[in-house]
DNA sequence: GTGAAAACAGGACAACTGTCCTGTTTTAGT
DNA sequence: ACTAAAACAGGACAGTTGTCCTGTTTTCAC
């Protein structure tokens, strides 16, 4: 009698690869359709994995969600925001470039599914302490990176009353909210508008601070 | 034989009141726990209604969600944002008052469950066209109300290069995003920071425009 | 080679989801 | 008073949810 059945579904053990496939599929699903709207059976089908494999790598749905946040969402923020801003010549330029990149990407794919971090933040922050902590850490890192860049911009010019942390918070908040509005009206218009406003504000703010720093009553006229 | 049983659950028909109770309970549940995280059985228990009553007033969960958005969420935006801003002496004052009011309310209740409109927008916009349209309409009304107030502020002073619509978009986006950050870190700090930044920006922007409008190189010193 | 642990397969399971259905009671028109 | 419709009661229903369980296969240390 065959201990090995006729065609016993040959498989190649690849724990790392399987895990990546799972988290990838979950990241896409959670980001677009939402965490609670995505069933695990549905997810298993999309990722091409069985229940045994899923429960082996992630004993609960929460563990999978946490992995998505810490691995994929954090990475996405790093790639689309933090690195481009850090590499840009100035914060204003970096922000403008990031917005432009995201807008063109959205126009290419047709629909606005929103910022993955924001989507999961609003859905999960109040539901679980671990989710909240993981998401908060990403927001913190994001905000800090922009604040650092803003401070680097002002290196040399001795300006006192410019709050880099506050401005970084404004930038992150404005982007998040603009993306929410873009998702609500399925249009990139709010993003384009806020991008323009933000760069204008930062440039005004920094140049204004520079002028005030001259401690005289009149600004430097540029004509 | 008793056609009328011993104690046959006397009830008082009150279609309007029952509907209100249902939408109220659903508004609270959807705003805090989310649309998909709220089961209808759970909701029936909280509202104190039976399945028959629920399905009579709202044949589907979507119908209930739509009623929550159009009745309660729209009203909430009207009460907490549009009316206060409209009644304020200036847009900047109105915005500051709204933020202060919301912040103190959040501090009183201890937890940050987020902006109801934003919560439902991110959860439902991509899921259903009707939801998206209803939410988009509220965003539109919100933004337009602020833009109108900004234009009213500038009545008299002939300023050309101030885009009220863009500034209104910025205000709504910044508030939405700040509330999202506040929810993510369970702190009102982002709201307080963005409130300060916003009022500063509006005042700088309008006064700067006024100064530029003088078409001279120096601003009006106020001392 | 042998044993043990890791890596998977495949399905069972109870709990829950939203919807619907059959009755009963109240209301209102005539 | 009679009747039809509206307003509810209470539960049944099939589908789905996340989790868990028993096997089988691969890997690896010794």
CSV table of N, CA and C in Angstrom, one decimal, chain A residues 49-190:
chain,number,residue,atom,x,y,z
A,49,UNK,N,-2.0,30.3,-0.2
A,49,UNK,CA,-1.5,29.5,0.9
A,49,UNK,C,-2.7,28.8,1.6
A,50,UNK,N,-2.4,27.8,2.3
A,50,UNK,CA,-3.4,27.0,3.0
A,50,UNK,C,-3.5,27.5,4.4
A,51,UNK,N,-4.6,27.0,5.1
A,51,UNK,CA,-4.8,27.4,6.4
A,51,UNK,C,-3.7,27.0,7.4
A,52,UNK,N,-3.2,25.8,7.1
A,52,UNK,CA,-2.1,25.4,8.0
A,52,UNK,C,-0.9,26.3,7.9
A,53,UNK,N,-0.5,26.7,6.7
A,53,UNK,CA,0.6,27.6,6.6
A,53,UNK,C,0.3,29.0,7.2
A,54,UNK,N,-0.9,29.5,7.0
A,54,UNK,CA,-1.2,30.8,7.6
A,54,UNK,C,-1.1,30.7,9.2
A,55,UNK,N,-1.8,29.7,9.7
A,55,UNK,CA,-1.8,29.7,11.2
A,55,UNK,C,-0.4,29.3,11.8
A,56,UNK,N,0.5,28.8,10.9
A,56,UNK,CA,1.8,28.5,11.4
A,56,UNK,C,2.6,29.7,11.5
A,57,UNK,N,2.5,30.6,10.5
A,57,UNK,CA,3.3,31.8,10.5
A,57,UNK,C,2.7,32.9,11.3
A,58,UNK,N,1.3,33.0,11.3
A,58,UNK,CA,0.6,34.0,12.0
A,58,UNK,C,-0.6,33.3,12.8
A,59,UNK,N,-0.4,33.1,14.0
A,59,UNK,CA,-1.4,32.4,14.8
A,59,UNK,C,-2.8,33.1,14.8
A,60,UNK,N,-2.8,34.4,14.7
A,60,UNK,CA,-4.0,35.2,14.7
A,60,UNK,C,-4.0,36.2,13.6
A,61,UNK,N,-5.2,36.8,13.3
A,61,UNK,CA,-5.3,37.8,12.3
A,61,UNK,C,-4.5,39.1,12.8
A,62,UNK,N,-4.6,39.3,14.1
A,62,UNK,CA,-3.9,40.5,14.6
A,62,UNK,C,-2.4,40.4,14.4
A,63,UNK,N,-1.8,39.2,14.5
A,63,UNK,CA,-0.4,39.1,14.3
A,63,UNK,C,-0.1,39.4,12.9
A,64,UNK,N,-0.9,39.0,11.9
A,64,UNK,CA,-0.7,39.3,10.5
A,64,UNK,C,-0.8,40.8,10.3
A,65,UNK,N,-1.8,41.4,10.9
A,65,UNK,CA,-2.0,42.9,10.8
A,65,UNK,C,-0.8,43.6,11.3
A,66,UNK,N,-0.3,43.2,12.5
A,66,UNK,CA,0.8,43.8,13.1
A,66,UNK,C,2.1,43.7,12.2
A,67,UNK,N,2.2,42.6,11.6
A,67,UNK,CA,3.4,42.4,10.7
A,67,UNK,C,3.2,43.3,9.4
A,68,UNK,N,2.0,43.4,8.9
A,68,UNK,CA,1.8,44.3,7.8
A,68,UNK,C,2.2,45.8,8.2
A,69,UNK,N,1.8,46.2,9.3
A,69,UNK,CA,2.1,47.6,9.8
A,69,UNK,C,3.6,47.8,9.9
A,70,UNK,N,4.2,46.9,10.7
A,70,UNK,CA,5.6,47.0,11.0
A,70,UNK,C,6.5,46.8,9.8
A,71,UNK,N,6.2,45.9,9.0
A,71,UNK,CA,7.0,45.6,7.8
A,71,UNK,C,6.7,46.4,6.6
A,72,UNK,N,5.5,46.4,6.1
A,72,UNK,CA,5.1,47.0,4.9
A,72,UNK,C,4.8,48.5,5.0
A,73,UNK,N,3.9,48.8,5.9
A,73,UNK,CA,3.5,50.2,6.0
A,73,UNK,C,4.6,51.1,6.4
A,74,UNK,N,5.4,50.7,7.4
A,74,UNK,CA,6.6,51.5,7.8
A,74,UNK,C,7.5,51.6,6.6
A,75,UNK,N,7.7,50.6,5.9
A,75,UNK,CA,8.6,50.6,4.7
A,75,UNK,C,8.1,51.6,3.6
A,76,UNK,N,6.7,51.5,3.4
A,76,UNK,CA,6.1,52.4,2.4
A,76,UNK,C,6.3,53.9,2.8
A,77,UNK,N,6.1,54.2,4.1
A,77,UNK,CA,6.3,55.6,4.5
A,77,UNK,C,7.8,56.0,4.3
A,78,UNK,N,8.7,55.0,4.6
A,78,UNK,CA,10.1,55.3,4.5
A,78,UNK,C,10.4,55.6,3.0
A,79,UNK,N,9.9,54.7,2.1
A,79,UNK,CA,10.2,54.9,0.7
A,79,UNK,C,9.6,56.1,0.0
A,80,UNK,N,8.3,56.3,0.3
A,80,UNK,CA,7.6,57.4,-0.4
A,80,UNK,C,7.8,58.8,0.2
A,81,UNK,N,8.1,58.8,1.5
A,81,UNK,CA,8.2,60.1,2.2
A,81,UNK,C,9.6,60.4,2.8
A,82,UNK,N,10.0,59.6,3.7
A,82,UNK,CA,11.2,60.0,4.5
A,82,UNK,C,12.5,60.1,3.6
A,83,UNK,N,12.7,59.0,2.8
A,83,UNK,CA,13.9,59.0,2.0
A,83,UNK,C,13.9,60.1,0.9
A,84,UNK,N,12.9,60.3,0.2
A,84,UNK,CA,12.8,61.4,-0.8
A,84,UNK,C,13.1,62.8,-0.2
A,85,UNK,N,12.4,63.0,1.0
A,85,UNK,CA,12.6,64.3,1.7
A,85,UNK,C,14.0,64.5,2.1
A,86,UNK,N,14.6,63.4,2.7
A,86,UNK,CA,16.0,63.5,3.2
A,86,UNK,C,17.0,63.8,2.1
A,87,UNK,N,16.7,63.2,0.9
A,87,UNK,CA,17.6,63.4,-0.2
A,87,UNK,C,17.4,64.7,-1.0
A,88,UNK,N,16.3,65.3,-0.8
A,88,UNK,CA,16.0,66.5,-1.5
A,88,UNK,C,16.9,67.7,-1.1
A,89,UNK,N,17.1,68.7,-1.9
A,89,UNK,CA,18.0,69.8,-1.6
A,89,UNK,C,17.4,70.6,-0.4
A,90,UNK,N,16.1,70.8,-0.4
A,90,UNK,CA,15.4,71.5,0.7
A,90,UNK,C,14.1,70.8,1.0
A,91,UNK,N,13.6,71.0,2.2
A,91,UNK,CA,12.4,70.4,2.6
A,91,UNK,C,11.2,70.7,1.7
A,92,UNK,N,11.1,71.9,1.3
A,92,UNK,CA,10.1,72.4,0.4
A,92,UNK,C,10.1,71.6,-0.9
A,93,UNK,N,11.3,71.5,-1.4
A,93,UNK,CA,11.4,70.8,-2.7
A,93,UNK,C,11.0,69.3,-2.5
A,94,UNK,N,11.5,68.7,-1.4
A,94,UNK,CA,11.2,67.3,-1.1
A,94,UNK,C,9.7,67.1,-1.0
A,95,UNK,N,9.0,67.9,-0.3
A,95,UNK,CA,7.6,67.8,-0.1
A,95,UNK,C,6.9,67.9,-1.5
A,96,UNK,N,7.3,68.9,-2.2
A,96,UNK,CA,6.6,69.1,-3.5
A,96,UNK,C,6.9,67.8,-4.4
A,97,UNK,N,8.1,67.3,-4.4
A,97,UNK,CA,8.4,66.1,-5.2
A,97,UNK,C,7.6,64.9,-4.8
A,98,UNK,N,7.4,64.7,-3.4
A,98,UNK,CA,6.7,63.6,-2.9
A,98,UNK,C,5.2,63.7,-3.4
A,99,UNK,N,4.6,64.9,-3.2
A,99,UNK,CA,3.2,65.1,-3.6
A,99,UNK,C,3.1,64.8,-5.1
A,100,UNK,N,4.0,65.4,-5.9
A,100,UNK,CA,3.9,65.2,-7.3
A,100,UNK,C,4.0,63.7,-7.7
A,101,UNK,N,4.9,63.0,-7.1
A,101,UNK,CA,5.1,61.6,-7.3
A,101,UNK,C,3.8,60.8,-7.0
A,102,UNK,N,3.2,61.1,-5.9
A,102,UNK,CA,2.0,60.4,-5.4
A,102,UNK,C,0.8,60.7,-6.3
A,103,UNK,N,0.7,62.0,-6.7
A,103,UNK,CA,-0.4,62.4,-7.5
A,103,UNK,C,-0.3,61.7,-8.9
A,104,UNK,N,0.9,61.6,-9.5
A,104,UNK,CA,1.0,61.0,-10.8
A,104,UNK,C,0.7,59.5,-10.7
A,105,UNK,N,1.1,58.9,-9.6
A,105,UNK,CA,0.9,57.5,-9.4
A,105,UNK,C,-0.6,57.2,-9.2
A,106,UNK,N,-1.3,58.1,-8.5
A,106,UNK,CA,-2.8,57.9,-8.4
A,106,UNK,C,-3.5,58.1,-9.7
A,107,UNK,N,-3.0,59.1,-10.5
A,107,UNK,CA,-3.7,59.3,-11.8
A,107,UNK,C,-3.5,58.1,-12.7
A,108,UNK,N,-2.3,57.5,-12.5
A,108,UNK,CA,-2.0,56.3,-13.4
A,108,UNK,C,-3.0,55.2,-13.1
A,109,UNK,N,-3.2,54.9,-11.8
A,109,UNK,CA,-4.0,53.8,-11.4
A,109,UNK,C,-5.5,54.1,-11.4
A,110,UNK,N,-5.9,55.3,-11.4
A,110,UNK,CA,-7.3,55.7,-11.6
A,110,UNK,C,-8.1,55.9,-10.4
A,111,UNK,N,-7.9,55.1,-9.3
A,111,UNK,CA,-8.7,55.3,-8.1
A,111,UNK,C,-7.8,55.7,-6.9
A,112,UNK,N,-8.4,56.3,-6.0
A,112,UNK,CA,-7.7,56.8,-4.8
A,112,UNK,C,-8.1,55.9,-3.6
A,113,UNK,N,-7.2,55.0,-3.2
A,113,UNK,CA,-7.5,54.1,-2.1
A,113,UNK,C,-7.0,54.7,-0.8
A,114,UNK,N,-6.3,55.8,-0.8
A,114,UNK,CA,-5.9,56.4,0.4
A,114,UNK,C,-4.5,56.0,0.9
A,115,UNK,N,-4.1,56.7,2.0
A,115,UNK,CA,-2.8,56.4,2.6
A,115,UNK,C,-2.9,55.2,3.5
A,116,UNK,N,-2.1,54.2,3.2
A,116,UNK,CA,-2.2,52.9,4.0
A,116,UNK,C,-2.1,53.2,5.5
A,117,UNK,N,-1.2,54.0,5.9
A,117,UNK,CA,-1.0,54.3,7.3
A,117,UNK,C,-2.3,54.9,7.9
A,118,UNK,N,-2.8,55.9,7.2
A,118,UNK,CA,-4.0,56.5,7.7
A,118,UNK,C,-5.2,55.6,7.7
A,119,UNK,N,-5.4,54.8,6.7
A,119,UNK,CA,-6.5,53.9,6.6
A,119,UNK,C,-6.4,52.9,7.8
A,120,UNK,N,-5.3,52.3,8.1
A,120,UNK,CA,-5.2,51.4,9.2
A,120,UNK,C,-5.2,52.1,10.5
A,121,UNK,N,-4.7,53.3,10.6
A,121,UNK,CA,-4.7,54.1,11.8
A,121,UNK,C,-6.1,54.4,12.3
A,122,UNK,N,-7.0,54.8,11.4
A,122,UNK,CA,-8.4,55.1,11.8
A,122,UNK,C,-9.2,53.9,12.1
A,123,UNK,N,-8.8,52.8,11.4
A,123,UNK,CA,-9.6,51.6,11.6
A,123,UNK,C,-9.2,50.8,12.9
A,124,UNK,N,-7.9,50.9,13.3
A,124,UNK,CA,-7.4,50.0,14.3
A,124,UNK,C,-6.9,50.7,15.6
A,125,UNK,N,-6.7,52.0,15.5
A,125,UNK,CA,-6.1,52.6,16.7
A,125,UNK,C,-6.9,52.5,18.0
A,126,UNK,N,-8.2,52.6,17.8
A,126,UNK,CA,-9.1,52.5,19.0
A,126,UNK,C,-9.5,51.1,19.3
A,127,UNK,N,-9.0,50.1,18.5
A,127,UNK,CA,-9.5,48.8,18.7
A,127,UNK,C,-8.5,47.9,19.5
A,128,UNK,N,-7.2,48.3,19.4
A,128,UNK,CA,-6.2,47.5,20.0
A,128,UNK,C,-5.0,48.3,20.4
A,129,UNK,N,-4.5,48.1,21.6
A,129,UNK,CA,-3.3,48.9,22.1
A,129,UNK,C,-2.1,48.6,21.2
A,130,UNK,N,-1.9,47.4,20.8
A,130,UNK,CA,-0.7,47.0,20.1
A,130,UNK,C,-0.7,47.7,18.7
A,131,UNK,N,-1.8,47.7,18.1
A,131,UNK,CA,-2.0,48.4,16.8
A,131,UNK,C,-1.7,49.8,17.0
A,132,UNK,N,-2.3,50.4,18.0
A,132,UNK,CA,-2.1,51.9,18.2
A,132,UNK,C,-0.6,52.2,18.4
A,133,UNK,N,0.1,51.4,19.2
A,133,UNK,CA,1.5,51.7,19.4
A,133,UNK,C,2.3,51.6,18.2
A,134,UNK,N,2.1,50.6,17.4
A,134,UNK,CA,2.8,50.4,16.1
A,134,UNK,C,2.6,51.5,15.2
A,135,UNK,N,1.3,51.9,15.1
A,135,UNK,CA,1.0,53.0,14.1
A,135,UNK,C,1.6,54.4,14.6
A,136,UNK,N,1.5,54.6,15.9
A,136,UNK,CA,2.0,55.8,16.5
A,136,UNK,C,3.5,55.9,16.2
A,137,UNK,N,4.2,54.8,16.3
A,137,UNK,CA,5.7,54.8,16.1
A,137,UNK,C,6.0,55.3,14.7
A,138,UNK,N,5.2,54.9,13.7
A,138,UNK,CA,5.4,55.3,12.3
A,138,UNK,C,5.2,56.8,12.1
A,139,UNK,N,4.1,57.2,12.7
A,139,UNK,CA,3.8,58.7,12.6
A,139,UNK,C,4.9,59.5,13.3
A,140,UNK,N,5.4,59.0,14.4
A,140,UNK,CA,6.5,59.7,15.1
A,140,UNK,C,7.7,59.8,14.2
A,141,UNK,N,8.1,58.7,13.6
A,141,UNK,CA,9.3,58.6,12.8
A,141,UNK,C,9.1,59.5,11.6
A,142,UNK,N,7.9,59.5,11.0
A,142,UNK,CA,7.6,60.4,9.8
A,142,UNK,C,7.8,61.8,10.2
A,143,UNK,N,7.2,62.2,11.3
A,143,UNK,CA,7.2,63.6,11.7
A,143,UNK,C,8.6,64.1,12.0
A,144,UNK,N,9.3,63.2,12.8
A,144,UNK,CA,10.6,63.6,13.2
A,144,UNK,C,11.6,63.7,12.0
A,145,UNK,N,11.4,62.9,11.0
A,145,UNK,CA,12.3,63.0,9.8
A,145,UNK,C,12.1,64.3,9.1
A,146,UNK,N,10.9,64.8,9.0
A,146,UNK,CA,10.6,66.1,8.3
A,146,UNK,C,11.1,67.2,9.2
A,147,UNK,N,10.9,67.1,10.5
A,147,UNK,CA,11.4,68.1,11.4
A,147,UNK,C,13.0,68.2,11.3
A,148,UNK,N,13.6,67.1,11.2
A,148,UNK,CA,15.1,67.1,11.1
A,148,UNK,C,15.5,67.8,9.8
A,149,UNK,N,14.8,67.5,8.8
A,149,UNK,CA,15.2,68.2,7.5
A,149,UNK,C,14.9,69.7,7.5
A,150,UNK,N,13.8,70.1,8.2
A,150,UNK,CA,13.6,71.5,8.3
A,150,UNK,C,14.7,72.2,9.1
A,151,UNK,N,15.1,71.5,10.2
A,151,UNK,CA,16.2,72.1,11.0
A,151,UNK,C,17.5,72.2,10.2
A,152,UNK,N,17.7,71.2,9.3
A,152,UNK,CA,18.9,71.2,8.5
A,152,UNK,C,18.9,72.3,7.5
A,153,UNK,N,17.6,72.6,7.0
A,153,UNK,CA,17.5,73.8,6.1
A,153,UNK,C,17.9,75.1,6.7
A,154,UNK,N,17.6,75.2,8.0
A,154,UNK,CA,17.8,76.5,8.7
A,154,UNK,C,19.2,76.6,9.3
A,155,UNK,N,20.0,75.5,9.0
A,155,UNK,CA,21.4,75.6,9.5
A,155,UNK,C,22.1,76.8,8.9
A,156,UNK,N,22.8,77.5,9.8
A,156,UNK,CA,23.5,78.7,9.3
A,156,UNK,C,22.7,80.0,9.6
A,157,UNK,N,21.4,80.1,9.1
A,157,UNK,CA,20.6,81.3,9.4
A,157,UNK,C,20.1,81.1,10.8
A,158,UNK,N,20.4,82.0,11.6
A,158,UNK,CA,20.0,81.9,13.0
A,158,UNK,C,18.6,82.5,13.2
A,159,UNK,N,17.7,81.5,13.2
A,159,UNK,CA,16.3,81.9,13.4
A,159,UNK,C,15.7,81.3,14.7
A,160,UNK,N,15.0,82.2,15.4
A,160,UNK,CA,14.6,81.7,16.7
A,160,UNK,C,13.1,81.2,16.7
A,161,UNK,N,12.3,82.0,16.0
A,161,UNK,CA,10.8,81.7,16.2
A,161,UNK,C,10.2,80.8,15.2
A,162,UNK,N,11.0,79.8,14.6
A,162,UNK,CA,10.5,78.9,13.7
A,162,UNK,C,10.5,77.5,14.4
A,163,UNK,N,9.3,77.0,14.5
A,163,UNK,CA,9.2,75.7,15.2
A,163,UNK,C,9.1,74.5,14.2
A,164,UNK,N,10.3,73.9,14.0
A,164,UNK,CA,10.4,72.8,13.1
A,164,UNK,C,9.4,71.6,13.4
A,165,UNK,N,9.3,71.3,14.6
A,165,UNK,CA,8.4,70.2,15.0
A,165,UNK,C,7.0,70.5,14.7
A,166,UNK,N,6.6,71.7,15.0
A,166,UNK,CA,5.2,72.1,14.7
A,166,UNK,C,4.9,72.1,13.2
A,167,UNK,N,5.9,72.6,12.4
A,167,UNK,CA,5.7,72.6,11.0
A,167,UNK,C,5.7,71.2,10.4
A,168,UNK,N,6.5,70.3,10.9
A,168,UNK,CA,6.5,68.9,10.5
A,168,UNK,C,5.2,68.3,10.8
A,169,UNK,N,4.6,68.6,12.0
A,169,UNK,CA,3.3,68.0,12.3
A,169,UNK,C,2.2,68.6,11.3
A,170,UNK,N,2.4,69.8,11.0
A,170,UNK,CA,1.4,70.4,10.0
A,170,UNK,C,1.5,69.7,8.6
A,171,UNK,N,2.7,69.4,8.2
A,171,UNK,CA,3.0,68.8,6.9
A,171,UNK,C,2.3,67.4,6.9
A,172,UNK,N,2.6,66.6,7.9
A,172,UNK,CA,2.1,65.3,8.0
A,172,UNK,C,0.5,65.3,8.1
A,173,UNK,N,0.0,66.2,8.9
A,173,UNK,CA,-1.4,66.3,9.1
A,173,UNK,C,-2.1,66.7,7.8
A,174,UNK,N,-1.5,67.7,7.1
A,174,UNK,CA,-2.1,68.2,5.9
A,174,UNK,C,-2.1,67.1,4.8
A,175,UNK,N,-1.0,66.4,4.7
A,175,UNK,CA,-1.0,65.3,3.7
A,175,UNK,C,-2.0,64.3,4.0
A,176,UNK,N,-2.1,63.8,5.3
A,176,UNK,CA,-3.0,62.8,5.7
A,176,UNK,C,-4.4,63.2,5.4
A,177,UNK,N,-4.8,64.5,5.8
A,177,UNK,CA,-6.1,65.0,5.5
A,177,UNK,C,-6.4,65.2,4.1
A,178,UNK,N,-5.4,65.6,3.3
A,178,UNK,CA,-5.6,65.8,1.9
A,178,UNK,C,-5.9,64.5,1.2
A,179,UNK,N,-5.2,63.5,1.6
A,179,UNK,CA,-5.4,62.2,1.1
A,179,UNK,C,-6.8,61.6,1.4
A,180,UNK,N,-7.2,61.9,2.6
A,180,UNK,CA,-8.6,61.5,3.0
A,180,UNK,C,-9.6,62.2,2.2
A,181,UNK,N,-9.4,63.5,1.9
A,181,UNK,CA,-10.4,64.2,1.1
A,181,UNK,C,-10.3,63.7,-0.4
A,182,UNK,N,-9.1,63.4,-0.8
A,182,UNK,CA,-8.9,62.8,-2.2
A,182,UNK,C,-9.7,61.5,-2.3
A,183,UNK,N,-9.6,60.7,-1.2
A,183,UNK,CA,-10.3,59.4,-1.3
A,183,UNK,C,-11.8,59.6,-1.2
A,184,UNK,N,-12.2,60.6,-0.5
A,184,UNK,CA,-13.7,60.8,-0.3
A,184,UNK,C,-14.3,61.3,-1.7
A,185,UNK,N,-13.5,62.1,-2.4
A,185,UNK,CA,-14.1,62.7,-3.6
A,185,UNK,C,-13.5,62.0,-4.9
A,186,UNK,N,-12.6,61.0,-4.6
A,186,UNK,CA,-12.0,60.3,-5.7
A,186,UNK,C,-11.4,61.2,-6.7
A,187,UNK,N,-10.6,62.1,-6.2
A,187,UNK,CA,-9.9,63.1,-7.1
A,187,UNK,C,-8.6,63.5,-6.4
A,188,UNK,N,-7.6,63.8,-7.2
A,188,UNK,CA,-6.3,64.2,-6.7
A,188,UNK,C,-6.3,65.7,-6.4
A,189,UNK,N,-7.4,66.4,-6.7
A,189,UNK,CA,-7.4,67.9,-6.5
A,189,UNK,C,-7.0,68.3,-5.1
A,190,UNK,N,-7.6,67.8,-4.0
A,190,UNK,CA,-7.2,68.2,-2.7
A,190,UNK,C,-5.7,68.1,-2.5
